[in-house]
Tab-separated table of C-alpha atoms in Angstrom:
chain	number	residue	atom	x	y	z
S	1	MET	CA	-19.385	8.881	-7.145
S	2	ARG	CA	-17.776	11.046	-4.522
S	3	VAL	CA	-14.026	11.626	-4.720
S	4	VAL	CA	-12.220	12.541	-1.534
S	5	TRP	CA	-8.593	13.651	-1.506
S	6	ARG	CA	-6.643	13.171	1.700
S	7	ASN	CA	-3.002	14.240	1.643
S	8	VAL	CA	-1.449	11.834	4.139
S	9	GLY	CA	1.988	10.311	4.303
S	10	ASN	CA	0.648	6.920	5.336
S	11	LEU	CA	-2.760	5.247	5.094
S	12	SER	CA	-2.763	4.716	8.861
S	13	GLU	CA	-3.144	8.523	9.182
S	14	LEU	CA	-6.638	8.453	7.638
S	15	ALA	CA	-9.516	9.223	9.990
S	16	GLU	CA	-11.683	6.261	10.977
S	17	ARG	CA	-14.799	8.034	9.651
S	18	ASP	CA	-13.147	8.270	6.222
S	19	CYS	CA	-12.057	4.624	6.315
S	20	ALA	CA	-15.607	3.530	7.139
S	21	GLN	CA	-16.957	5.212	3.983
S	22	ILE	CA	-14.250	4.458	1.420
S	23	ASP	CA	-15.115	1.825	-1.179
S	24	SER	CA	-12.035	2.250	-3.389
S	25	LEU	CA	-8.500	3.561	-3.084
S	26	MET	CA	-6.213	5.062	-5.705
S	27	VAL	CA	-2.621	5.101	-4.493
S	28	MET	CA	0.682	6.145	-6.029
S	29	ARG	CA	3.526	5.968	-3.527
S	30	HIS	CA	1.670	4.619	-0.499
S	31	VAL	CA	2.364	1.193	0.892
S	32	VAL	CA	-0.868	-0.778	1.354
S	33	THR	CA	-0.530	-3.530	3.950
S	34	GLY	CA	-3.031	-6.127	5.079
S	35	GLU	CA	-3.418	-4.098	8.272
S	36	HIS	CA	-4.357	-1.055	6.195
S	37	LEU	CA	-6.880	-3.040	4.147
S	38	ALA	CA	-8.584	-4.218	7.329
S	39	LYS	CA	-9.387	-0.568	8.203
S	40	PHE	CA	-11.738	-0.268	5.189
S	41	PRO	CA	-14.859	-2.410	5.679
S	42	LYS	CA	-16.463	-1.294	2.369
S	43	LEU	CA	-13.288	-1.454	0.282
S	44	SER	CA	-13.750	-3.340	-2.982
S	45	CYS	CA	-10.938	-1.978	-5.168
S	46	VAL	CA	-7.345	-0.764	-4.827
S	47	VAL	CA	-5.838	0.879	-7.895
S	48	ARG	CA	-2.079	1.311	-8.004
S	49	MET	CA	-1.364	4.338	-10.186
S	50	GLY	CA	2.178	3.458	-11.095
S	51	VAL	CA	4.324	0.559	-12.118
S	52	GLY	CA	3.806	-2.789	-10.445
S	53	TYR	CA	2.203	-4.065	-7.281
S	54	ASP	CA	5.319	-3.900	-5.113
S	55	LYS	CA	3.743	-1.562	-2.551
S	56	ILE	CA	0.536	-3.565	-2.074
S	57	ASP	CA	0.179	-6.628	0.116
S	58	ARG	CA	-1.015	-8.784	-2.776
S	59	LYS	CA	-1.860	-11.773	-0.623
S	60	ALA	CA	-4.173	-9.719	1.618
S	61	ALA	CA	-5.684	-7.944	-1.395
S	62	ALA	CA	-6.191	-11.228	-3.265
S	63	ALA	CA	-8.128	-12.560	-0.287
S	64	ARG	CA	-10.609	-9.744	-0.962
S	65	ASN	CA	-10.190	-9.890	-4.786
S	66	MET	CA	-9.504	-6.173	-5.184
S	67	VAL	CA	-6.361	-5.031	-7.005
S	68	CYS	CA	-5.676	-3.539	-10.410
S	69	ASN	CA	-2.799	-1.569	-11.882
S	70	VAL	CA	-2.989	1.497	-14.143
């Protein structure tokens, strides 16, 4: 496992080379839209580190079967 920390205000600010390699995301305050999810071809898991799924496009994530909450 390789953990990469990127301090961005929005997931759209991530470099394309990072997005191409990421297979899981751990987010706290970030909004995760379907458009964001499409930027990550290897993405298999999104973990919301906080309460609820309100900041994740659940429909788009469900289409890829990839959300859990911690």
